PDB file of C-alpha atoms in Angstrom:
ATOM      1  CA  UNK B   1     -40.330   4.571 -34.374  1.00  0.00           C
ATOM      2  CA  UNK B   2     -39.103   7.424 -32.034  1.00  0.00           C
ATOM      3  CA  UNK B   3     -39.677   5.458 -28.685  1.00  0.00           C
ATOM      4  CA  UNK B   4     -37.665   2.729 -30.199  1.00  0.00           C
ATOM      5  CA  UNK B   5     -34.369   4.673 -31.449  1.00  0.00           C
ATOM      6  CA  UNK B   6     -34.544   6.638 -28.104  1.00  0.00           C
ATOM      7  CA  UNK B   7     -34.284   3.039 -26.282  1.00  0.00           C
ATOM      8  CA  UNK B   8     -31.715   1.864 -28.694  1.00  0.00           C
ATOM      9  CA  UNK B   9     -29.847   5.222 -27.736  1.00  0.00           C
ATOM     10  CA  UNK B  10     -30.507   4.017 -24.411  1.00  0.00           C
ATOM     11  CA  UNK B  11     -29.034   0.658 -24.676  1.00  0.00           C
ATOM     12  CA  UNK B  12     -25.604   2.402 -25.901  1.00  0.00           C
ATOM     13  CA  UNK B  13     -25.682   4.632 -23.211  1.00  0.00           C
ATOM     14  CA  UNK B  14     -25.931   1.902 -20.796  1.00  0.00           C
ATOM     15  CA  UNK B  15     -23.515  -0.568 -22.638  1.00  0.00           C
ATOM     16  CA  UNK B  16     -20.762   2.447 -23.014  1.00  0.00           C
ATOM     17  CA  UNK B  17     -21.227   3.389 -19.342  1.00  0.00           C
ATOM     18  CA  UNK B  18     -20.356  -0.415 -18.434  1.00  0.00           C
ATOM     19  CA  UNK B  19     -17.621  -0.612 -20.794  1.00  0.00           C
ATOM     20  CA  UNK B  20     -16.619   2.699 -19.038  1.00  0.00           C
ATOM     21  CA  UNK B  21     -16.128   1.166 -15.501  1.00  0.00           C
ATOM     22  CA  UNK B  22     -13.132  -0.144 -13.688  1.00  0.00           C
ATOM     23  CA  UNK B  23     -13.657  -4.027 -12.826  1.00  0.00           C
ATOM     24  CA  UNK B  24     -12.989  -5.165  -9.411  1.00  0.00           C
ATOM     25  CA  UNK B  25     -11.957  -8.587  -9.194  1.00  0.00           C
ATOM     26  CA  UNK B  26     -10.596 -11.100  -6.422  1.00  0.00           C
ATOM     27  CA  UNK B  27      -7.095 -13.035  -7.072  1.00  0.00           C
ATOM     28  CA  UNK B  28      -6.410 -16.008  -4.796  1.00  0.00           C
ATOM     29  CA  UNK B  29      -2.996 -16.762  -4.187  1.00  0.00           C
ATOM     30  CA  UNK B  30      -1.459 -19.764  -2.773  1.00  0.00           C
ATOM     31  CA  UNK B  31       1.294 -18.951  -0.287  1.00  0.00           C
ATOM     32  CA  UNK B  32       3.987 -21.651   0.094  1.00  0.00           C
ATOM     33  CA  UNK B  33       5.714 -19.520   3.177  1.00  0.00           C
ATOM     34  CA  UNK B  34       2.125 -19.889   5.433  1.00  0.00           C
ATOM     35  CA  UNK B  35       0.904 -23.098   3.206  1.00  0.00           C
ATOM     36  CA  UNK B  36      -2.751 -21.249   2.625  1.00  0.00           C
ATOM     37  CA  UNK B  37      -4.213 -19.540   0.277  1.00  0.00           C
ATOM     38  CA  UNK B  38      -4.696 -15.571   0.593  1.00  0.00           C
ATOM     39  CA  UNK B  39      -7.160 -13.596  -1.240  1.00  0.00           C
ATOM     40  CA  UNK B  40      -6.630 -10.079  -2.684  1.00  0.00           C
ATOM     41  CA  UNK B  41      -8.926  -7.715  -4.487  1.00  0.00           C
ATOM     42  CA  UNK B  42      -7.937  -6.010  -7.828  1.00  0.00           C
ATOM     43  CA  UNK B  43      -8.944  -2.931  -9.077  1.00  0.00           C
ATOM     44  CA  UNK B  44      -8.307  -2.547 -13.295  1.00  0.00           C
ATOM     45  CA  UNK B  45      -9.226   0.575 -14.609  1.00  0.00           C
ATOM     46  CA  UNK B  46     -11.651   0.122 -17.846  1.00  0.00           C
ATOM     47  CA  UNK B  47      -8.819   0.584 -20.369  1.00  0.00           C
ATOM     48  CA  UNK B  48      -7.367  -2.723 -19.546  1.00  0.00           C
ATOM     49  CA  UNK B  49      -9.293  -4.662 -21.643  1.00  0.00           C
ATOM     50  CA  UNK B  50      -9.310  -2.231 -24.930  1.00  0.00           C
ATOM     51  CA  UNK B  51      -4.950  -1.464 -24.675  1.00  0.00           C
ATOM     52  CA  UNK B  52      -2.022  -3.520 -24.549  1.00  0.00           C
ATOM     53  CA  UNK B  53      -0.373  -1.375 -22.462  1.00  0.00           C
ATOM     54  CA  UNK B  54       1.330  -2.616 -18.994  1.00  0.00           C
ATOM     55  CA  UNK B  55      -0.074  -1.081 -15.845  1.00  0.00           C
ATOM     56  CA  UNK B  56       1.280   0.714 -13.017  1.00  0.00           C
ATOM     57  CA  UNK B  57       0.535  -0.679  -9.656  1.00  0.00           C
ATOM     58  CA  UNK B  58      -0.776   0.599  -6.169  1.00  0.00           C
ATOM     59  CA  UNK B  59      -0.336  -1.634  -3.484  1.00  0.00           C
ATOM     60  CA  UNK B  60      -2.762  -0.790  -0.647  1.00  0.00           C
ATOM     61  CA  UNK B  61      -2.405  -2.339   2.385  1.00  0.00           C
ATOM     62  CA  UNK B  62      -5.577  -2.170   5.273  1.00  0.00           C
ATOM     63  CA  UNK B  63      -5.445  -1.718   8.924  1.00  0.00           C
ATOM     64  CA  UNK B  64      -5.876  -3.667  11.862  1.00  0.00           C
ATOM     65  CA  UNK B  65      -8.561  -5.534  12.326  1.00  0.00           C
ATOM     66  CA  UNK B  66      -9.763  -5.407   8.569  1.00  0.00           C
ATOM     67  CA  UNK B  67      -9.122  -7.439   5.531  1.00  0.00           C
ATOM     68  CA  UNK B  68      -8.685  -7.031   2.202  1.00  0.00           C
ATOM     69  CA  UNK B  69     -11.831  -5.547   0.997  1.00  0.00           C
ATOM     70  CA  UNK B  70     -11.399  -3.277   3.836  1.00  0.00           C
ATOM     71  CA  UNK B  71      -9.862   0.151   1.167  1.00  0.00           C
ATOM     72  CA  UNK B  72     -12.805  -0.460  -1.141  1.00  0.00           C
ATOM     73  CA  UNK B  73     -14.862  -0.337   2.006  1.00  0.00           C
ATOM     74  CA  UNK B  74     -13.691   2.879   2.999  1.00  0.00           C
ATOM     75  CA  UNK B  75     -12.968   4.318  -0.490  1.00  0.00           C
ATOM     76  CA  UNK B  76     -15.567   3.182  -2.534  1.00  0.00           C
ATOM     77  CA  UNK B  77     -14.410   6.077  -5.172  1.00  0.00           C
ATOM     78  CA  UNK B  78     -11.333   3.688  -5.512  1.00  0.00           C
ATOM     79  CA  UNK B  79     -13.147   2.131  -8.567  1.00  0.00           C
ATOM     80  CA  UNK B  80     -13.457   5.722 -10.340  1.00  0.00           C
ATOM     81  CA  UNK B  81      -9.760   6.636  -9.123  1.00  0.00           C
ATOM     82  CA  UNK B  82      -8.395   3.393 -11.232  1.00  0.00           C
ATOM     83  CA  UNK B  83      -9.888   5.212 -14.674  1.00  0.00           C
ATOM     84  CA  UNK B  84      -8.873   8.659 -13.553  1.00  0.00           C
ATOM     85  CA  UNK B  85      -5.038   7.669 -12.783  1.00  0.00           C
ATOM     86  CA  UNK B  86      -5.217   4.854 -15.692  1.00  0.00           C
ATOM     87  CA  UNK B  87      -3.601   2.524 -12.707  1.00  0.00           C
ATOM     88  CA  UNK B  88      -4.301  -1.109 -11.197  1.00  0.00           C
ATOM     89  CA  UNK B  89      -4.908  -1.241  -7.641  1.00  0.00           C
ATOM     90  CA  UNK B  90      -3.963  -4.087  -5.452  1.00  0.00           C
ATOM     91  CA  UNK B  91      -5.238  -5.010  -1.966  1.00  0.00           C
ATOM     92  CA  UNK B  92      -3.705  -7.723  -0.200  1.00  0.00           C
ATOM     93  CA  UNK B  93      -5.325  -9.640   2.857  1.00  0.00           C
ATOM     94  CA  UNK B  94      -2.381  -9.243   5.383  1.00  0.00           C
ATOM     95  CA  UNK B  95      -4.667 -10.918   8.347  1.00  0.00           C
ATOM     96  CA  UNK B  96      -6.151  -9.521  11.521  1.00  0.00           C
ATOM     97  CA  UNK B  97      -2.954  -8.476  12.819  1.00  0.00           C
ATOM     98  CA  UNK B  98       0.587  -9.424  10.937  1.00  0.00           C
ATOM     99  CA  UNK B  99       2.146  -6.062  10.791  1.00  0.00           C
ATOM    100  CA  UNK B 100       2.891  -7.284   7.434  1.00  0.00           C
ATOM    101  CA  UNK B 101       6.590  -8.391   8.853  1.00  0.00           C
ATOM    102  CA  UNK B 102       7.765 -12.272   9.387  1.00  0.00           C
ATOM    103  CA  UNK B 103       6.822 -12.538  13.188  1.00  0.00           C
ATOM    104  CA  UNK B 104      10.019 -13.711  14.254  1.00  0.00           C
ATOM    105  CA  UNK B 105       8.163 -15.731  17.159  1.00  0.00           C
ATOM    106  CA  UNK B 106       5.429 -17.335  15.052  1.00  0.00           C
ATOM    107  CA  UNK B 107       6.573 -19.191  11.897  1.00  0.00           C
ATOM    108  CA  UNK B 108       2.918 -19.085  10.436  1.00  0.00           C
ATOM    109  CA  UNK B 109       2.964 -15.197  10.167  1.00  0.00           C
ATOM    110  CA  UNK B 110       5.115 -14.607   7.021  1.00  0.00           C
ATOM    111  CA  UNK B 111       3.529 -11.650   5.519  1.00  0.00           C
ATOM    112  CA  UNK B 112       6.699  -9.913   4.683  1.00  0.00           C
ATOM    113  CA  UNK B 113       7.688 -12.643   2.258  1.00  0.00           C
ATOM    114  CA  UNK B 114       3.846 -13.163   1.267  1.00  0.00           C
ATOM    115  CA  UNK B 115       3.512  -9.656  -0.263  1.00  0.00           C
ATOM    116  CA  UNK B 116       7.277  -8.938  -1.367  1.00  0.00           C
ATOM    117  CA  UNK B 117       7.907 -12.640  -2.938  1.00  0.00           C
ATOM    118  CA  UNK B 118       4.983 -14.345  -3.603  1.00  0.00           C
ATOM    119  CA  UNK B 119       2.410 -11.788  -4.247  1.00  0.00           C
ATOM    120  CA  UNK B 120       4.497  -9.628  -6.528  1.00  0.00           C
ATOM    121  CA  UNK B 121       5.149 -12.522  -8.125  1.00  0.00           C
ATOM    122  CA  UNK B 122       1.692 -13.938  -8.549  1.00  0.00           C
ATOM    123  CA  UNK B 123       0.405 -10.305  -9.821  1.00  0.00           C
ATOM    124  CA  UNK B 124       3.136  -9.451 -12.077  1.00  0.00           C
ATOM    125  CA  UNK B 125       1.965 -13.517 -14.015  1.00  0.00           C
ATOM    126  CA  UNK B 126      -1.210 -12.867 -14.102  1.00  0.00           C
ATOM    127  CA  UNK B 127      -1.794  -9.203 -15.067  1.00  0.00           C
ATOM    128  CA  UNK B 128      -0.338  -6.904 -17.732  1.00  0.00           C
ATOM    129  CA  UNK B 129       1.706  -4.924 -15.414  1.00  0.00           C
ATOM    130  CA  UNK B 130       4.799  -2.694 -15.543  1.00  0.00           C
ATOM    131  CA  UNK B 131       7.174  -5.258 -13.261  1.00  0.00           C
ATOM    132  CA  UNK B 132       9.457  -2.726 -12.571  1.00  0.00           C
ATOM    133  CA  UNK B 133      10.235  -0.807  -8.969  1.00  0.00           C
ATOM    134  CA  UNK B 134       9.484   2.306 -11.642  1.00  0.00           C
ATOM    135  CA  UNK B 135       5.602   0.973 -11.791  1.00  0.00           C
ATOM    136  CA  UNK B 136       5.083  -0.072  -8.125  1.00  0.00           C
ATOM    137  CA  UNK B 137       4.148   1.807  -5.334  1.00  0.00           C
ATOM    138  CA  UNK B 138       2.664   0.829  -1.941  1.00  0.00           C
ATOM    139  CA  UNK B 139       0.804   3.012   0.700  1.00  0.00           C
ATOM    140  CA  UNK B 140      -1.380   1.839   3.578  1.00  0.00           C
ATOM    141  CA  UNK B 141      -3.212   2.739   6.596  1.00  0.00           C
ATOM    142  CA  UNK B 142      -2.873   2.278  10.231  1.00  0.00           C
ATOM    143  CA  UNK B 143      -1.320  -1.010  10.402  1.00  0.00           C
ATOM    144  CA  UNK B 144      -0.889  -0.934   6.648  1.00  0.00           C
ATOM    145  CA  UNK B 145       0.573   2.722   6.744  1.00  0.00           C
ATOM    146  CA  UNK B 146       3.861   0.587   9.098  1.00  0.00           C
ATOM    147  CA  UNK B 147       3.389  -2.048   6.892  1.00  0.00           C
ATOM    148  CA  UNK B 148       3.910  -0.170   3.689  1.00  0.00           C
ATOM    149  CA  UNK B 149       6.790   1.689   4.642  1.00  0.00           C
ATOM    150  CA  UNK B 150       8.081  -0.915   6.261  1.00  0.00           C
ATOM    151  CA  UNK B 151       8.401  -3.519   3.369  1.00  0.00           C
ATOM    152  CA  UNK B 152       9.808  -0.422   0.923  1.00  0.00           C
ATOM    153  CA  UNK B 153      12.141   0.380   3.428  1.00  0.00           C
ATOM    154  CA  UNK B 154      13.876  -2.958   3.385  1.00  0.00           C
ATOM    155  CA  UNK B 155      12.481  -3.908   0.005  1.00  0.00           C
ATOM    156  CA  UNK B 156      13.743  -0.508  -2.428  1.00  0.00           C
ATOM    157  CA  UNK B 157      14.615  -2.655  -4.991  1.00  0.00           C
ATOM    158  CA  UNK B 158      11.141  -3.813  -5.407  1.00  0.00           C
ATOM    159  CA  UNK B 159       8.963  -0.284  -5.140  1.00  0.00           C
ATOM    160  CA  UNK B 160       9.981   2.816  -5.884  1.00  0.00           C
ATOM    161  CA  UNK B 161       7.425   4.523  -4.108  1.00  0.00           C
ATOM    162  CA  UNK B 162       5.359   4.430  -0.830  1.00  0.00           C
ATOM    163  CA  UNK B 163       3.484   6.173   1.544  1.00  0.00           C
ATOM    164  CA  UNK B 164       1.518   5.573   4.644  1.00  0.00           C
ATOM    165  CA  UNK B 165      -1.436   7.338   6.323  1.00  0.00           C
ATOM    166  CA  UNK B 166      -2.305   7.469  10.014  1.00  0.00           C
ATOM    167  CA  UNK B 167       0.927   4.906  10.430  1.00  0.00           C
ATOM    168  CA  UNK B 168       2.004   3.081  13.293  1.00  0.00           C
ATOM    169  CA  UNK B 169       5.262   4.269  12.513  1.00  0.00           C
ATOM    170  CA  UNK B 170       6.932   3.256  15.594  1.00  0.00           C
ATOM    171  CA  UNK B 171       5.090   0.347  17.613  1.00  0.00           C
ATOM    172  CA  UNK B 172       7.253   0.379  20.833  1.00  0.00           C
ATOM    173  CA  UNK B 173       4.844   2.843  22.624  1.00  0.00           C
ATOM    174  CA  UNK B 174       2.017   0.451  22.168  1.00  0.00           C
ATOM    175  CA  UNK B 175       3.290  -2.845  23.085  1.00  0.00           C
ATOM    176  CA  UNK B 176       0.324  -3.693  24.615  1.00  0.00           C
ATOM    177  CA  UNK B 177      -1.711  -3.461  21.646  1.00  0.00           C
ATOM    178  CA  UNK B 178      -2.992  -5.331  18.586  1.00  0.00           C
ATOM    179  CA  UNK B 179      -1.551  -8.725  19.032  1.00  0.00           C
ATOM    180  CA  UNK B 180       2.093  -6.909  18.892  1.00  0.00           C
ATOM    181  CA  UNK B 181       3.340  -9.296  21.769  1.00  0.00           C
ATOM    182  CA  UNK B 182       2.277 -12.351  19.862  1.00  0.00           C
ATOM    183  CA  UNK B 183       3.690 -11.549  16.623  1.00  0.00           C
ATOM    184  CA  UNK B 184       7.350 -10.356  18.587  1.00  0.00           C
ATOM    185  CA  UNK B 185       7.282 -11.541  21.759  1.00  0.00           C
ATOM    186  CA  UNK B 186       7.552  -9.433  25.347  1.00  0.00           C
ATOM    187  CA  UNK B 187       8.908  -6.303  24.739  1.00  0.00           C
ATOM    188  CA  UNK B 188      10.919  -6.653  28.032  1.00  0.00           C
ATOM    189  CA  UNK B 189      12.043 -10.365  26.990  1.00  0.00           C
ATOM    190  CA  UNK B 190      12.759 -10.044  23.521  1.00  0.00           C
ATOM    191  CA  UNK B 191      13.550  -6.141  22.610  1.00  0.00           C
ATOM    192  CA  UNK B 192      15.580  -6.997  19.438  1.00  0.00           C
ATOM    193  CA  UNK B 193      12.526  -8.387  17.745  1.00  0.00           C
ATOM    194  CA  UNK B 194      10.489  -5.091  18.818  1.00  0.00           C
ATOM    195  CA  UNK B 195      14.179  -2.433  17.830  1.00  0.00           C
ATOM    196  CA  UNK B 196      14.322  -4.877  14.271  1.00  0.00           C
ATOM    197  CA  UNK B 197      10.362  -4.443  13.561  1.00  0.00           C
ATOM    198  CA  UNK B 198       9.897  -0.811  14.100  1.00  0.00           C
ATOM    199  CA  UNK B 199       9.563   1.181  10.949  1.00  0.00           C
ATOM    200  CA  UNK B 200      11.019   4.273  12.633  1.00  0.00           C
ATOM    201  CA  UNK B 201      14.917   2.181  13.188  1.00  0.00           C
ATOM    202  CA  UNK B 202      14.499   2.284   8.936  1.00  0.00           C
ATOM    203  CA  UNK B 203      15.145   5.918   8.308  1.00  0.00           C
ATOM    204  CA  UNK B 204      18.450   5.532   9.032  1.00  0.00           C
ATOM    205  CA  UNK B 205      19.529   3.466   6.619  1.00  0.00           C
ATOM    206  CA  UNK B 206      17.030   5.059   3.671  1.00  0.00           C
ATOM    207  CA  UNK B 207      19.299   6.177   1.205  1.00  0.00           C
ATOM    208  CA  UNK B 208      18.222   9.751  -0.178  1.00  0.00           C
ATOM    209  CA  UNK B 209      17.471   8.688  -3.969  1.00  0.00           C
ATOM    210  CA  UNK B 210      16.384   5.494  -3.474  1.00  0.00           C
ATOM    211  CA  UNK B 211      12.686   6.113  -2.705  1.00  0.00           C
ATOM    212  CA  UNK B 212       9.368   8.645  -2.977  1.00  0.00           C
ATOM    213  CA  UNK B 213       7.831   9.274   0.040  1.00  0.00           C
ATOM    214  CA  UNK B 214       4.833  10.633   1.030  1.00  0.00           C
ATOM    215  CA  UNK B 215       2.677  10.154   4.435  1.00  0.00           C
ATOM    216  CA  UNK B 216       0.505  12.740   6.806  1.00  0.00           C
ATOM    217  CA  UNK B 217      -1.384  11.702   9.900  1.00  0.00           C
ATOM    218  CA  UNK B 218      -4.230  13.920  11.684  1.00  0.00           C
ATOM    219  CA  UNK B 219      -3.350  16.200  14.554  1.00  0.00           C
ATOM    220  CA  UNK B 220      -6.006  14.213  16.692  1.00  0.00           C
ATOM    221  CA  UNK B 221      -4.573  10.833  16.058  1.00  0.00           C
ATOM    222  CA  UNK B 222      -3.008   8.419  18.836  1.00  0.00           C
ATOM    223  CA  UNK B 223       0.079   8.292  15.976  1.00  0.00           C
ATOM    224  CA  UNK B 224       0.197  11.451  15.339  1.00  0.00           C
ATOM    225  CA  UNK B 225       3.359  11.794  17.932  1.00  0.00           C
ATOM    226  CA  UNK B 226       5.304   9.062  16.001  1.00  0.00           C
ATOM    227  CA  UNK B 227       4.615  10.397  12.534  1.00  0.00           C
ATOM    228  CA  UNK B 228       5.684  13.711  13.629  1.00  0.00           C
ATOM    229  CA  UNK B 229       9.435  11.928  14.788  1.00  0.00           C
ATOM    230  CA  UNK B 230       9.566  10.246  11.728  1.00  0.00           C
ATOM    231  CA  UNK B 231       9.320  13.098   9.698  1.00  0.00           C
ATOM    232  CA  UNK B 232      12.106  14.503  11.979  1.00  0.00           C
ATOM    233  CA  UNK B 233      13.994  12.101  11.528  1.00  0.00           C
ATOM    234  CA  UNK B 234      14.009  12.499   7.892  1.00  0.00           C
ATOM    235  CA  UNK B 235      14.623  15.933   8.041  1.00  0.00           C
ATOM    236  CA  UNK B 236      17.918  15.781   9.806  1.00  0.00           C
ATOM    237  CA  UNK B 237      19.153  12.512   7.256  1.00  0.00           C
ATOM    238  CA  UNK B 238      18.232  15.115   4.983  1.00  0.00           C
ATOM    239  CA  UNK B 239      15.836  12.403   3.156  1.00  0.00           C
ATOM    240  CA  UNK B 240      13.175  13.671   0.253  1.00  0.00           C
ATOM    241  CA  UNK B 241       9.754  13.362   1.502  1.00  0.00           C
ATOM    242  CA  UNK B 242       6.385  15.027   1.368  1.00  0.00           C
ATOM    243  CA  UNK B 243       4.576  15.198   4.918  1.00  0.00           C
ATOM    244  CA  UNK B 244       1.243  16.783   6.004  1.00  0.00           C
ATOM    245  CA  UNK B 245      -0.036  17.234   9.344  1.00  0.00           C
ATOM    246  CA  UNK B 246      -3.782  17.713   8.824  1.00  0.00           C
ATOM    247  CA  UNK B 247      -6.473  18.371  11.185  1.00  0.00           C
ATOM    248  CA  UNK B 248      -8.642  14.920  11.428  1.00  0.00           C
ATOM    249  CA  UNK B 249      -8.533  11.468  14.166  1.00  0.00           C
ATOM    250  CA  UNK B 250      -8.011   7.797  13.622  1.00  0.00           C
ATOM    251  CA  UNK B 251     -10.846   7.423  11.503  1.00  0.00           C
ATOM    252  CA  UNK B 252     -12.444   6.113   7.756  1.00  0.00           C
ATOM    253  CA  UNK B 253     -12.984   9.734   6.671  1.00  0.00           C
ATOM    254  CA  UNK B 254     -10.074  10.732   7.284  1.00  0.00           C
ATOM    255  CA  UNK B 255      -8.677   7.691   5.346  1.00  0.00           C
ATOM    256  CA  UNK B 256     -10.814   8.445   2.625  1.00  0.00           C
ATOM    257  CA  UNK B 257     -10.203  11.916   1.880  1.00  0.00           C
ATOM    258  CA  UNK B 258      -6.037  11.094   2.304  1.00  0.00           C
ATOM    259  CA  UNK B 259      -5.703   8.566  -0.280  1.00  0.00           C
ATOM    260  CA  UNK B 260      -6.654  10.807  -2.923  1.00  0.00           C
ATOM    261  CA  UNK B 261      -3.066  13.132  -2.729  1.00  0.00           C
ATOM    262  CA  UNK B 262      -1.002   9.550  -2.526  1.00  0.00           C
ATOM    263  CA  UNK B 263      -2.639   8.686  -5.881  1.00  0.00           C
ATOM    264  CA  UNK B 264      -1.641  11.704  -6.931  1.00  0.00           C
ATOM    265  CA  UNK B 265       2.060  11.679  -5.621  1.00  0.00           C
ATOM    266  CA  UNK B 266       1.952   8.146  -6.812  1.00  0.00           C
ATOM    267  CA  UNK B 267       0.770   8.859 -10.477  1.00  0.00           C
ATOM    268  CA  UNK B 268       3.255  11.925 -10.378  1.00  0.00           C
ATOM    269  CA  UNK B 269       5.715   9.321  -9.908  1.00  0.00           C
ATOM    270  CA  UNK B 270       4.865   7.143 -12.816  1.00  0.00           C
ATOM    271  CA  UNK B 271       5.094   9.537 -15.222  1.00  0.00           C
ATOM    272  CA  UNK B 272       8.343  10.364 -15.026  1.00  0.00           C
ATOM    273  CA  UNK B 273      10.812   9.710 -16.993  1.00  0.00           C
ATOM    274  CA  UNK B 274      13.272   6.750 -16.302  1.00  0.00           C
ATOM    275  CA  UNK B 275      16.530   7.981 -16.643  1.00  0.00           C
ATOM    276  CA  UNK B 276      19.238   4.986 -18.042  1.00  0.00           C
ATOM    277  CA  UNK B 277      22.765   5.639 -16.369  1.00  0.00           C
ATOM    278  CA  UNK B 278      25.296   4.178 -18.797  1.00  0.00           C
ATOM    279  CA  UNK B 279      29.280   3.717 -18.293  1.00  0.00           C
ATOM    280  CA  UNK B 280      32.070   5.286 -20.246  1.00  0.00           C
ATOM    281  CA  UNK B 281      33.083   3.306 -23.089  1.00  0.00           C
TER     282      UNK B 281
END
């Protein structure tokens, strides 16, 4: 009798502890601006089965050379994150090498419209979400950390916060790299594309209230130089932001241990409270 209510205590344990974890799922959406289908991986936290609640959203974009499963990868604790900060996380395949921008050269690479049209969209319809620029946010690494900032830059209406680690926050310097000539063209031929692209010609038009911002790059990184004039650039526009220069290179660890302050920043975000402007009667 007491081996068999010990196992029965047992089998709670184990069906609570399931219960308990976040799900990670896969959402395929079709995109009619690059006529293919484009998978994404979900993270829900485990309350949103048992509430009715609408979620706050992370978009997390990966780097160069990844794919979407690419932040789990790196971050497995992403799963454990989703219960702690009560948040959905989204990861978006944005291909080898897009830059998440429409390549103004190559009509197939439309991953600014993708994410900001057809993938809000798509997320917003099929999950309980808050669909609101007050429950988005979007962060990314590398590639994703330009991408990120880049489509809240131009896209404010859509997030209201963002962030980017280890950023290619201006991709002049390396216009030899990463498929950057295919996607804009020669640099020497076509240096509108490349001055139109560059998330570091956005600061400049940021307006001071209109987004949170938070991104850090190691002191060892190839970036590091371009994340250090970004955040000088925001100083003199006098634009809100929170910047760290931390000791660490171009690497997964490094990744792995940043994410953790965006959530926070992020989930500091969500919780505060909207404030309704209304006009004199």
């Amino acid at each position: 009798m007491k081996l068999k209510y010990l196992f029965l205590l047992l089998i709670i344990s184990l069906t609570l502890s399931i219960a308990e974890a976040a799900k990670v799922d896969t959402m395929f959406v079709k995109s009619t601006s690059m006529n293919k289908t484009i998978p994404n991986l979900v993270i829900l936290p485990a309350t949103y089965d048992i509430s009715k609640q609408d979620f706050d959203v992370v978009y997390l974009l990966h780097g160069a050379g990844d794919d979407f499963k690419g932040w789990l990868e790196i971050a497995p604790e992403l799963t454990a994150y989703a219960d702690q900060y009560n948040m959905i996380f989204l990861c978006p395949d944005g291909g080898n090498t897009s830059w998440y921008f429409d390549s103004p050269v190559d009509k197939t690479m439309r991953y600014e419209t993708y994410i900001s049209k057809e993938l809000i969209a798509a997320t917003d319809m099929k999950y309980r979400t808050n669909p609101t620029k007050e429950g988005r946010a979007i962060t990314g690494l590398s590639m994703g950390g330009h991408g990120a900032f880049y489509l809240a830059f131009r896209h404010p209406e859509i997030w209201g916060a963002t962030g980017s680690t280890s950023g290619g926050l201006d991709i002049r310097p390396f216009y030899d790299k990463w498929d950057l000539q295919l996607r804009l063209g020669s640099i020497k031929e076509h240096p509108k594309n490349w001055e139109n692209n560059t998330v570091i010609n956005y600061v400049s038009k940021l307006n001071a209230s209109s987004l949170k911002i938070i991104f850090d790059c190691g002191t060892e990184d190839f970036f590091y130089a371009v994340n250090l004039k970004v955040h000088e650039k925001m100083l003199e526009r006098k634009i809100p932001h929170t910047f760290s220069s931390l000791p660490g290179a171009h690497t997964p660890a490094y990744w792995r241990n940043s994410i953790k302050s965006h959530l926070s920043f992020f989930k500091e975000y969500f919780n505060q409270p909207v404030t309704i402007s209304k006009e004199n009667d």
